[in-house]
């Protein structure tokens, strides 16, 4: 079986990112998964953990502690691993880090970028990646000709887990030139939320301008917590200052594909729909019966969010009490 | 200081956008082309620096078909000093790698201190071309940053990644990409529109860049295998709240095993 390289991202705290499991699982369906990472500190247990996620090999690019270079170590580690393992594909997550590292590797290897894949498979000898375009309006399959396929993969769309193995390790000391690189001078870790992650949540409750104020937006959060859902928002709600921009769903925010998407006081501009219309079930509550969100809703309620949602919350609570 | 701002003309996100079902390429006839909003924000970053630093030159660079000149005219009317239009039939439909090769070649024709691009386009959404350009030119890349601060020999910004926020710095010359968190762009004023007509727009072909079209067919490339339009979503049940809609919705969710 051919080797499939997986770029493993580490958090600012040094933990393996959630995408690693998804990517290694995908890699195991295509060939032999090889995890590639770059770090100054080899945390004990990291190799075992990657093996438990399915990595047959771990290629560990070791860097100096200072200066901390921005992504240059990851690109160099991938480049070294490409030469060592002669892979038939490279997978990276479609995150900020993953996309930039993948793009730089494409330029360095004269490879081929297949971006934002929601599925990857072999069709005979060639690899085929599926990409969802214009908010799910089109599904486009592409392949790479004449060069190494380097694929960025959307998180939260893949399921399954690779079988656990004991990984082989290669430690490679990376020689880096700080001149041509950005430098990380400091970092602050994001405050961990007790709510599910918006990108990968099974349920999302979003609020729009119809929520009226930052104080009223708490109702969106209350329903989200009752449903164990992530909190999202329309751009209008973000621009109005009701909620942080990281919650923005849509063309220029996060794209989500949950089992359930509930839109509260969101009119449903085309840019918002581009980020959520691939949800399995869509519910919309809006006082404007002509709001375009109703065109994509499986269940639409024309009514006052502040009357319907409290009633919904108490109905859900009494159901869960009844069943327990 | 000379700042080059990369501009991409894209279909307006407020309209229905289409792909050519045979080629998988953008159907440009179906929508009006506009400057991608994040590129306007990138231009704003450059123009704000120019506002407070006399002698700064801001150049808008775009690759695209004939109509792209409209986007460049708008950039000039917003305040850019000059524009470069990379125009060649052999650039049409190029993938990210080929696009970055042409843009890199164009950047090599001119001296600059800083290249400002958007973090991702609203049509392709690959978020890759500026990073490829940086790699091809062996320049530092600060991608997806906000709170951009340009100094005489370096540039800094805040990079928000999944696990936190990084303070990043690069020596000039460098490539940066800005996000939506950058300030909103100014509108062209009347004077800007008048003077834009007199500002220089240089058109470059592949021959001007000493790039041979045969390099493209010989190079590795992405090839579209299939294009399928998804059927539009159908509206489902719609009720008017008469006092019990919350309870009805709870029943709907329970029936769908969504509680």
Coordinates of C-alpha atoms in Angstrom, one line a residue:
Chain A
X1 CA 0.0 0.0 0.0
X2 CA 1.2 3.5 -0.8
X3 CA 2.0 6.0 1.9
X4 CA -0.4 8.9 2.7
X5 CA 1.1 11.8 4.6
X6 CA -1.1 13.6 7.2
X7 CA -0.1 17.0 8.6
X8 CA -0.8 16.9 12.3
X9 CA -1.5 20.3 13.8
X10 CA -0.7 21.0 17.4
X11 CA -2.6 23.6 19.5
X12 CA -0.7 26.5 21.1
X13 CA -0.6 24.3 24.2
X14 CA 1.0 21.4 22.3
X15 CA -2.0 19.1 22.1
X16 CA -2.9 17.1 19.0
X17 CA -5.7 18.9 17.2
X18 CA -9.0 17.2 16.7
X19 CA -8.6 17.1 13.0
X20 CA -5.7 14.6 13.3
X21 CA -8.1 11.7 14.0
X22 CA -10.3 12.5 11.1
X23 CA -7.4 12.8 8.7
X24 CA -5.7 9.6 9.8
X25 CA -8.9 7.8 9.5
X26 CA -9.3 9.1 5.9
X27 CA -5.7 8.2 5.2
X28 CA -6.2 4.7 6.4
X29 CA -8.9 4.2 3.7
X30 CA -6.4 5.3 1.0
X31 CA -3.1 3.7 2.1
X32 CA -0.6 3.6 5.0
X33 CA -1.1 6.6 7.2
X34 CA 2.0 8.6 8.1
X35 CA 1.6 11.4 10.6
X36 CA 3.9 14.4 10.1
X37 CA 4.4 17.1 12.7
X38 CA 7.0 19.7 13.7
X39 CA 7.6 20.7 17.3
X40 CA 10.5 21.8 19.6
X41 CA 9.2 19.6 22.4
X42 CA 8.4 16.0 21.9
X43 CA 5.7 15.4 24.5
X44 CA 5.8 12.0 26.0
X45 CA 2.9 9.9 24.7
X46 CA 2.4 11.9 21.5
X47 CA 3.6 9.0 19.3
X48 CA 1.4 6.5 21.2
X49 CA -1.6 8.8 20.8
X50 CA -1.0 9.2 17.1
X51 CA -0.7 5.4 16.8
X52 CA -4.0 5.0 18.6
X53 CA -5.5 7.3 16.0
X54 CA -4.1 5.0 13.2
X55 CA -0.7 6.4 12.3
X56 CA 1.6 3.6 11.1
X57 CA 4.6 6.0 11.1
X58 CA 5.2 9.2 12.9
X59 CA 7.6 11.6 11.2
X60 CA 8.7 14.1 13.8
X61 CA 10.4 17.2 12.7
X62 CA 12.3 18.6 15.6
X63 CA 13.0 22.3 15.8
X64 CA 14.9 24.7 18.0
X65 CA 12.8 26.4 20.7
X66 CA 13.7 29.9 19.5
X67 CA 12.9 31.6 17.3
X68 CA 9.4 30.1 16.9
X69 CA 8.8 30.3 13.2
X70 CA 5.3 30.5 11.7
X71 CA 4.5 27.3 9.8
X72 CA 7.9 27.1 8.2
X73 CA 8.8 24.1 10.3
X74 CA 5.6 22.3 9.3
X75 CA 6.3 22.9 5.6
X76 CA 9.9 21.7 5.9
X77 CA 8.8 18.6 7.9
X78 CA 6.3 17.8 5.1
X79 CA 8.9 18.4 2.4
X80 CA 11.4 16.1 4.2
X81 CA 8.7 13.4 4.7
X82 CA 7.6 13.6 1.0
X83 CA 11.2 12.7 0.0
X84 CA 11.5 9.9 2.6
X85 CA 8.1 8.3 2.2
X86 CA 7.3 9.0 -1.5
X87 CA 3.6 9.3 -0.7
X88 CA 0.7 9.1 -3.2
X89 CA -1.1 11.9 -1.4
X90 CA -0.7 14.5 1.4
X91 CA -3.7 15.4 3.6
X92 CA -4.0 18.6 5.7
X93 CA -6.9 20.0 7.5
X94 CA -8.8 22.9 5.8
X95 CA -7.8 25.1 8.7
X96 CA -5.8 28.4 8.6
X97 CA -2.5 26.5 9.3
X98 CA -3.4 23.4 7.2
X99 CA -4.3 25.4 4.1
X100 CA -1.2 27.6 4.2
X101 CA 1.1 24.7 4.8
X102 CA -0.5 22.7 2.0
X103 CA -0.3 25.6 -0.4
X104 CA 3.4 26.2 0.4
X105 CA 4.1 22.5 -0.1
X106 CA 2.4 22.6 -3.5
X107 CA 4.7 25.4 -4.6
X108 CA 7.7 23.6 -3.2
X109 CA 7.0 20.2 -4.8
X110 CA 5.3 21.5 -7.9
X111 CA 2.4 19.4 -6.8
X112 CA -1.4 19.8 -7.2
X113 CA -3.7 21.4 -4.7
X114 CA -7.2 19.8 -4.3
X115 CA -8.8 22.2 -1.8
X116 CA -11.6 21.9 0.7
X117 CA -12.4 18.2 0.1
X118 CA -15.5 16.7 1.7
X119 CA -14.6 13.3 0.4
X120 CA -11.4 11.6 -1.0
X121 CA -11.2 8.2 -2.8
X122 CA -9.1 6.3 -5.2
X123 CA -10.5 5.7 -8.7
X124 CA -8.2 3.1 -10.0
X125 CA -4.7 4.7 -9.8
X126 CA -5.8 8.2 -9.5
X127 CA -7.0 10.0 -6.4
X128 CA -10.4 11.9 -6.7
X129 CA -11.4 14.6 -4.2
X130 CA -14.9 16.0 -3.9
X131 CA -15.4 19.7 -3.2
X132 CA -18.6 21.4 -2.3
X133 CA -18.9 24.7 -4.2
X134 CA -21.0 27.9 -3.6
X135 CA -22.4 26.7 -0.2
X136 CA -23.3 23.3 -1.5
X137 CA -24.9 24.3 -4.7
X138 CA -22.5 22.2 -6.7
X139 CA -20.4 19.1 -6.0
X140 CA -17.2 19.0 -8.0
X141 CA -14.9 16.1 -8.3
X142 CA -11.2 16.8 -9.2
X143 CA -8.1 14.8 -9.7
X144 CA -4.4 15.6 -9.9
X145 CA -2.4 15.1 -13.1
X146 CA 1.3 15.0 -13.3
X147 CA 2.1 15.8 -9.7
X148 CA 1.6 14.9 -6.0
X149 CA -2.0 15.5 -4.9
X150 CA -1.9 17.7 -1.8
X151 CA -5.4 17.8 -0.3
X152 CA -7.0 20.1 2.3
X153 CA -9.9 18.4 4.0
X154 CA -12.9 20.0 5.6
X155 CA -13.3 19.2 9.2
X156 CA -16.5 17.8 10.7
X157 CA -17.6 16.0 7.5
X158 CA -15.8 12.7 7.9
X159 CA -16.7 9.9 10.2
X160 CA -15.0 6.7 11.3
X161 CA -11.8 5.9 13.1
X162 CA -8.7 4.1 11.9
X163 CA -7.7 0.9 13.7
X164 CA -5.2 1.5 16.5
X165 CA -1.6 0.5 15.8
X166 CA 1.8 0.9 17.4
X167 CA 3.5 3.6 15.4
X168 CA 7.1 3.6 14.1
X169 CA 8.9 6.8 14.8
X170 CA 11.4 8.8 12.8
X171 CA 12.8 11.9 14.5
X172 CA 14.4 14.3 12.0
X173 CA 16.2 17.5 13.0
X174 CA 14.9 20.3 10.8
X175 CA 17.4 22.9 9.5
X176 CA 15.5 26.1 9.0
X177 CA 16.3 29.5 7.7
X178 CA 14.6 32.2 9.9
X179 CA 15.2 34.8 7.2
X180 CA 12.4 33.9 4.9
X181 CA 9.9 33.1 7.6
X182 CA 7.3 34.9 9.8
X183 CA 8.0 34.7 13.5
X184 CA 5.6 34.0 16.3
X185 CA 6.3 36.5 19.1
X186 CA 3.6 35.5 21.5
X187 CA 0.3 33.7 21.8
X188 CA -2.8 33.5 23.9
X189 CA -4.9 30.3 24.1
X190 CA -8.6 30.6 23.3
X191 CA -10.8 30.2 26.4
X192 CA -12.2 26.8 26.2
X193 CA -16.0 26.8 25.8
X194 CA -18.2 24.2 27.4
X195 CA -20.4 24.3 24.3
X196 CA -19.8 22.1 21.3
X197 CA -17.5 23.4 18.5
X198 CA -19.4 25.2 15.8
X199 CA -17.6 23.5 12.9
X200 CA -18.3 20.0 14.1
X201 CA -21.4 20.3 16.2
X202 CA -24.3 17.9 15.5
X203 CA -26.8 20.7 16.3
X204 CA -26.5 24.5 15.8
X205 CA -28.7 27.3 17.1
X206 CA -28.1 30.6 15.4
X207 CA -29.4 34.1 16.0
X208 CA -29.8 37.0 13.7
X209 CA -30.6 40.7 13.9
X210 CA -34.1 39.8 14.9
X211 CA -32.8 39.0 18.3
X212 CA -32.7 42.8 18.8
X213 CA -29.9 43.2 21.3
X214 CA -26.9 41.5 22.9
X215 CA -29.0 40.9 26.1
X216 CA -31.7 39.2 24.1
X217 CA -29.2 37.1 22.3
X218 CA -28.9 35.1 25.6
X219 CA -32.1 33.3 24.5
X220 CA -30.1 31.8 21.5
X221 CA -27.6 30.5 24.0
X222 CA -30.2 29.2 26.4
X223 CA -31.8 27.1 23.6
X224 CA -28.4 25.9 22.4
X225 CA -27.6 24.7 25.9
X226 CA -30.9 22.9 26.3
X227 CA -30.2 21.1 23.0
X228 CA -26.5 20.6 23.7
X229 CA -25.9 22.7 20.5
X230 CA -23.3 25.1 19.3
X231 CA -24.1 28.8 19.0
X232 CA -24.0 30.5 15.6
X233 CA -25.0 33.8 14.3
X234 CA -25.7 35.7 11.1
X235 CA -23.3 38.4 9.9
X236 CA -25.9 41.0 10.8
X237 CA -25.9 39.8 14.4
X238 CA -22.1 39.9 14.5
X239 CA -22.0 43.4 12.9
X240 CA -24.5 44.6 15.5
X241 CA -22.2 43.4 18.2
X242 CA -24.5 40.7 19.7
X243 CA -21.9 38.0 19.5
X244 CA -18.3 37.3 18.6
X245 CA -17.3 37.0 14.9
X246 CA -16.0 33.5 15.5
X247 CA -19.7 32.5 15.7
X248 CA -20.5 33.8 12.2
X249 CA -22.1 31.2 9.9
X250 CA -22.1 31.9 6.2
X251 CA -20.2 32.7 3.1
X252 CA -17.4 34.6 5.0
X253 CA -17.8 32.8 8.3
X254 CA -18.0 29.1 9.2
X255 CA -19.8 26.6 7.0
X256 CA -21.7 24.0 9.0
X257 CA -23.4 20.8 8.1
X258 CA -25.2 19.7 11.3
X259 CA -28.1 17.3 11.8
X260 CA -30.2 20.2 13.0
X261 CA -29.9 23.9 12.4
X262 CA -32.2 26.3 14.1
X263 CA -32.3 29.9 12.8
X264 CA -33.8 32.5 15.2
X265 CA -34.6 35.9 13.8
X266 CA -32.4 35.3 10.8
X267 CA -33.8 36.6 7.5
X268 CA -31.7 34.2 5.5
X269 CA -29.7 36.3 3.0
X270 CA -28.0 34.2 0.3
X271 CA -24.6 34.7 2.1
X272 CA -26.0 33.1 5.3
X273 CA -27.6 30.2 3.4
X274 CA -24.3 29.5 1.7
X275 CA -23.0 28.5 5.2
X276 CA -25.8 26.3 6.4
X277 CA -28.1 25.0 3.6
X278 CA -26.4 21.6 3.7
X279 CA -27.7 21.0 7.2
X280 CA -29.9 17.9 7.4
X281 CA -32.9 19.5 9.1
X282 CA -33.4 23.3 9.1
X283 CA -35.9 25.0 11.5
X284 CA -36.6 28.8 11.2
X285 CA -38.5 31.1 13.4
X286 CA -39.0 34.6 12.1
X287 CA -41.7 37.3 12.4
X288 CA -41.5 38.1 8.7
X289 CA -43.4 35.5 6.7
X290 CA -41.5 36.5 3.5
X291 CA -38.1 35.9 5.0
X292 CA -36.0 33.9 2.5
X293 CA -34.9 31.6 5.3
X294 CA -38.3 29.9 5.0
X295 CA -37.4 28.8 1.5
X296 CA -34.9 26.3 2.9
X297 CA -36.6 25.5 6.2
X298 CA -38.0 22.0 6.8
X299 CA -40.1 23.5 9.6
X300 CA -40.8 27.2 9.6
X301 CA -42.7 29.2 12.2
X302 CA -43.9 32.7 11.5
X303 CA -44.0 34.2 14.9
X304 CA -42.3 36.0 17.7
X305 CA -39.0 34.4 18.7
X306 CA -39.5 35.7 22.3
X307 CA -42.8 33.9 22.6
X308 CA -42.0 30.7 20.6
X309 CA -38.5 29.9 22.0
X310 CA -39.3 30.1 25.7
X311 CA -42.3 27.8 25.1
X312 CA -40.0 25.4 23.1
X313 CA -37.4 25.4 25.9
X314 CA -40.0 24.5 28.5
X315 CA -41.5 21.9 26.3
X316 CA -38.1 20.3 25.8
X317 CA -37.4 20.5 29.5
X318 CA -40.7 18.8 30.5
X319 CA -40.1 16.1 27.9
X320 CA -36.6 15.3 29.3
X321 CA -38.0 15.3 32.8
X322 CA -40.8 13.0 31.7
X323 CA -38.4 10.5 30.2
X324 CA -35.9 10.4 33.1
Chain B
X1 CA 7.4 52.1 0.8
X2 CA 5.7 50.3 -2.2
X3 CA 2.8 48.1 -1.4
X4 CA 1.2 45.7 -3.9
X5 CA -2.4 44.7 -3.2
X6 CA -3.6 41.5 -4.9
X7 CA -7.2 41.9 -6.1
X8 CA -9.6 39.2 -7.3
X9 CA -12.7 39.9 -9.2
X10 CA -15.4 37.5 -8.1
X11 CA -19.1 37.0 -8.7
X12 CA -21.3 39.0 -6.3
X13 CA -22.1 36.8 -3.3
X14 CA -25.6 38.4 -3.1
X15 CA -26.6 36.8 -6.4
X16 CA -27.0 33.2 -7.5
X17 CA -23.6 31.9 -8.6
X18 CA -23.1 29.2 -11.2
X19 CA -20.5 26.8 -12.6
X20 CA -20.2 25.7 -16.2
X21 CA -21.4 22.1 -15.9
X22 CA -19.1 20.9 -18.6
X23 CA -15.8 22.4 -17.4
X24 CA -16.4 23.1 -13.7
X25 CA -15.2 26.7 -14.3
X26 CA -17.0 29.8 -13.1
X27 CA -19.8 30.9 -15.3
X28 CA -18.9 34.6 -15.5
X29 CA -21.8 35.5 -17.7
X30 CA -24.4 34.8 -15.0
X31 CA -23.3 37.4 -12.5
X32 CA -21.7 40.8 -12.2
X33 CA -18.0 40.7 -11.2
X34 CA -17.0 42.7 -8.2
X35 CA -13.8 43.2 -6.1
X36 CA -13.9 40.5 -3.4
X37 CA -14.7 42.3 -0.2
X38 CA -11.7 41.0 1.7
X39 CA -9.5 42.5 -1.1
X40 CA -11.0 45.9 -0.6
X41 CA -10.1 45.5 3.1
X42 CA -6.6 44.7 2.1
X43 CA -6.5 47.8 -0.1
X44 CA -7.8 49.8 2.9
X45 CA -4.8 48.5 5.0
X46 CA -2.4 49.8 2.3
X47 CA -4.3 53.1 1.9
X48 CA -4.3 53.8 5.6
X49 CA -0.6 53.4 5.7
X50 CA -0.3 55.7 2.7
X51 CA -2.5 58.3 4.4
X52 CA 0.0 58.7 7.2
X53 CA 3.2 58.0 5.3
X54 CA 3.8 60.4 2.3
X55 CA 5.7 58.8 -0.6
X56 CA 4.0 55.4 -0.2
X57 CA 3.0 53.9 -3.5
X58 CA 0.1 51.5 -3.7
X59 CA -0.3 49.3 -6.7
X60 CA -3.3 47.0 -7.4
X61 CA -2.5 43.8 -9.2
X62 CA -5.1 41.4 -10.6
X63 CA -5.1 38.5 -12.9
X64 CA -8.3 37.9 -14.9
X65 CA -10.2 38.3 -18.1
X66 CA -10.9 41.6 -19.9
X67 CA -13.6 42.7 -17.5
X68 CA -11.1 42.7 -14.6
X69 CA -10.1 46.2 -15.6
X70 CA -13.3 47.4 -14.0
X71 CA -12.2 46.1 -10.6
X72 CA -8.8 47.7 -11.1
X73 CA -10.4 51.0 -12.0
X74 CA -12.4 50.9 -8.7
X75 CA -9.2 50.2 -6.8
X76 CA -7.6 53.3 -8.5
X77 CA -10.7 55.4 -7.6
X78 CA -10.4 54.3 -4.0
X79 CA -6.9 55.6 -3.9
X80 CA -4.4 53.1 -5.4
X81 CA -1.7 54.9 -7.5
X82 CA -1.3 52.4 -10.3
X83 CA -2.6 49.1 -11.5
X84 CA -1.3 46.0 -13.2
X85 CA -3.6 43.7 -15.2
X86 CA -2.3 40.2 -15.9
X87 CA -4.2 39.2 -18.9
X88 CA -3.6 36.3 -21.2
X89 CA -5.9 33.6 -22.8
X90 CA -3.5 31.0 -21.5
X91 CA -4.2 32.0 -17.9
X92 CA -7.9 31.3 -18.2
X93 CA -9.2 28.5 -16.0
X94 CA -5.8 28.0 -14.4
X95 CA -5.6 26.2 -11.1
X96 CA -4.1 27.8 -7.9
X97 CA -0.6 26.6 -8.7
X98 CA -0.6 28.1 -12.2
X99 CA -2.2 31.3 -11.0
X100 CA 0.4 31.7 -8.3
X101 CA 3.2 31.1 -10.8
X102 CA 1.9 33.9 -13.1
X103 CA 1.4 36.3 -10.1
X104 CA 4.9 35.5 -8.8
X105 CA 6.3 36.2 -12.2
X106 CA 4.4 39.5 -12.4
X107 CA 5.7 40.5 -8.9
X108 CA 9.2 39.8 -10.1
X109 CA 8.9 42.5 -12.7
X110 CA 8.6 45.2 -10.0
X111 CA 10.2 46.1 -6.8
X112 CA 8.1 46.1 -3.7
X113 CA 8.2 46.0 0.1
X114 CA 4.9 44.4 0.9
X115 CA 2.3 42.3 -0.8
X116 CA -1.2 42.4 0.7
X117 CA -3.8 39.8 -0.3
X118 CA -7.1 38.4 1.1
X119 CA -7.1 35.3 3.3
X120 CA -9.6 33.5 1.0
X121 CA -11.7 34.4 -2.0
X122 CA -15.5 34.0 -1.7
X123 CA -15.7 32.0 -4.9
X124 CA -12.8 29.5 -4.8
X125 CA -12.3 29.6 -1.0
X126 CA -9.0 27.7 -1.3
X127 CA -7.0 30.2 0.7
X128 CA -3.9 29.1 -1.1
X129 CA -2.7 31.4 -3.8
X130 CA -0.9 34.0 -1.6
X131 CA 0.9 31.3 0.4
X132 CA 2.1 29.8 -2.9
X133 CA 3.3 33.2 -4.1
X134 CA 5.2 33.7 -0.8
X135 CA 6.8 30.3 -1.2
X136 CA 7.8 30.8 -4.9
X137 CA 9.3 34.2 -4.1
X138 CA 11.0 32.8 -0.9
X139 CA 9.3 35.6 1.2
X140 CA 7.9 35.4 4.7
X141 CA 4.2 34.9 4.9
X142 CA 1.9 36.2 7.6
X143 CA -1.4 34.7 6.7
X144 CA -4.9 35.4 8.0
X145 CA -4.0 38.4 10.2
X146 CA -5.9 41.3 11.5
X147 CA -4.7 44.4 13.4
X148 CA -2.0 44.8 10.7
X149 CA 0.8 47.3 11.6
X150 CA 3.2 48.2 8.9
X151 CA 6.6 49.5 10.0
X152 CA 9.5 50.7 7.9
X153 CA 11.3 47.3 7.9
X154 CA 8.7 44.9 9.3
X155 CA 5.0 44.1 9.5
X156 CA 3.1 42.7 12.5
X157 CA -0.4 41.4 13.1
X158 CA -2.7 39.1 15.1
X159 CA -3.4 35.7 13.7
X160 CA -6.4 33.9 15.0
X161 CA -6.1 30.2 14.7
X162 CA -8.4 27.4 16.1
X163 CA -6.5 27.2 19.4
X164 CA -5.8 30.8 20.1
X165 CA -4.3 34.1 18.9
X166 CA -0.7 34.5 17.8
X167 CA 1.2 37.8 17.6
X168 CA 3.3 37.5 14.5
X169 CA 6.0 39.5 12.8
X170 CA 7.9 39.4 9.5
X171 CA 10.7 41.4 8.0
X172 CA 10.0 43.2 4.8
X173 CA 9.7 42.3 2.0
X174 CA 6.9 40.0 3.0
X175 CA 3.4 38.7 1.9
X176 CA 0.5 39.1 4.2
X177 CA -3.2 38.1 3.9
X178 CA -5.9 39.9 5.8
X179 CA -9.2 38.7 7.1
X180 CA -12.7 40.1 7.5
X181 CA -11.6 41.5 10.8
X182 CA -9.6 44.2 9.0
X183 CA -11.3 47.6 8.8
X184 CA -14.0 48.1 6.2
X185 CA -12.9 49.8 3.0
X186 CA -13.5 53.4 2.1
X187 CA -15.8 54.3 -0.7
X188 CA -14.4 56.0 -3.8
X189 CA -15.1 59.7 -3.7
X190 CA -15.8 62.0 -6.7
X191 CA -12.3 63.2 -6.9
X192 CA -11.0 59.7 -6.7
X193 CA -13.2 58.7 -9.6
X194 CA -12.0 61.6 -11.7
X195 CA -8.3 61.0 -11.0
X196 CA -8.6 57.3 -11.5
X197 CA -9.0 57.8 -15.2
X198 CA -5.6 59.4 -15.5
X199 CA -3.8 56.7 -13.4
X200 CA -1.7 54.2 -15.2
X201 CA -2.9 50.6 -15.8
X202 CA -0.2 48.3 -17.2
X203 CA -1.3 45.1 -18.9
X204 CA 1.1 42.2 -18.8
X205 CA 0.8 39.0 -21.0
X206 CA 2.6 35.7 -20.4
X207 CA 5.1 36.7 -23.0
X208 CA 5.9 39.9 -21.0
X209 CA 6.6 37.6 -18.0
X210 CA 8.8 35.2 -20.1
X211 CA 6.3 32.4 -19.2
X212 CA 5.7 29.9 -21.9
X213 CA 2.1 28.7 -22.2
X214 CA 3.5 25.1 -22.8
X215 CA 4.7 25.2 -19.3
X216 CA 1.1 25.0 -18.2
X217 CA 0.2 21.9 -20.1
X218 CA 3.5 20.3 -19.0
X219 CA 3.0 21.2 -15.4
X220 CA 1.1 19.2 -12.8
X221 CA -2.4 20.4 -12.6
X222 CA -5.8 19.7 -11.1
X223 CA -8.4 18.4 -13.5
X224 CA -12.2 18.4 -13.0
X225 CA -13.7 15.0 -13.3
X226 CA -17.4 15.7 -12.7
X227 CA -19.7 18.6 -11.9
X228 CA -23.1 18.1 -10.3
X229 CA -25.6 20.8 -9.4
X230 CA -27.4 19.9 -6.2
X231 CA -31.1 20.2 -6.4
X232 CA -32.3 23.3 -4.6
X233 CA -33.7 22.7 -1.1
X234 CA -37.5 22.5 -0.9
X235 CA -39.4 24.5 1.7
X236 CA -41.2 22.2 4.2
X237 CA -43.9 22.9 6.6
X238 CA -44.6 26.5 7.5
X239 CA -47.0 27.5 10.3
X240 CA -48.2 30.8 11.8
X241 CA -47.9 30.8 15.6
X242 CA -51.2 30.8 17.3
X243 CA -49.8 30.3 20.7
X244 CA -48.7 26.7 20.5
X245 CA -45.9 26.8 17.9
X246 CA -43.2 26.1 20.5
X247 CA -44.9 22.9 21.6
X248 CA -45.4 21.9 18.0
X249 CA -41.8 22.4 17.2
X250 CA -40.8 20.3 20.2
X251 CA -43.0 17.5 18.8
X252 CA -41.4 17.9 15.4
X253 CA -37.9 17.7 16.8
X254 CA -38.9 14.7 19.0
X255 CA -40.4 12.9 16.0
X256 CA -37.1 13.4 14.1
X257 CA -35.1 12.1 17.1
X258 CA -33.5 15.5 17.3
X259 CA -34.0 16.0 21.0

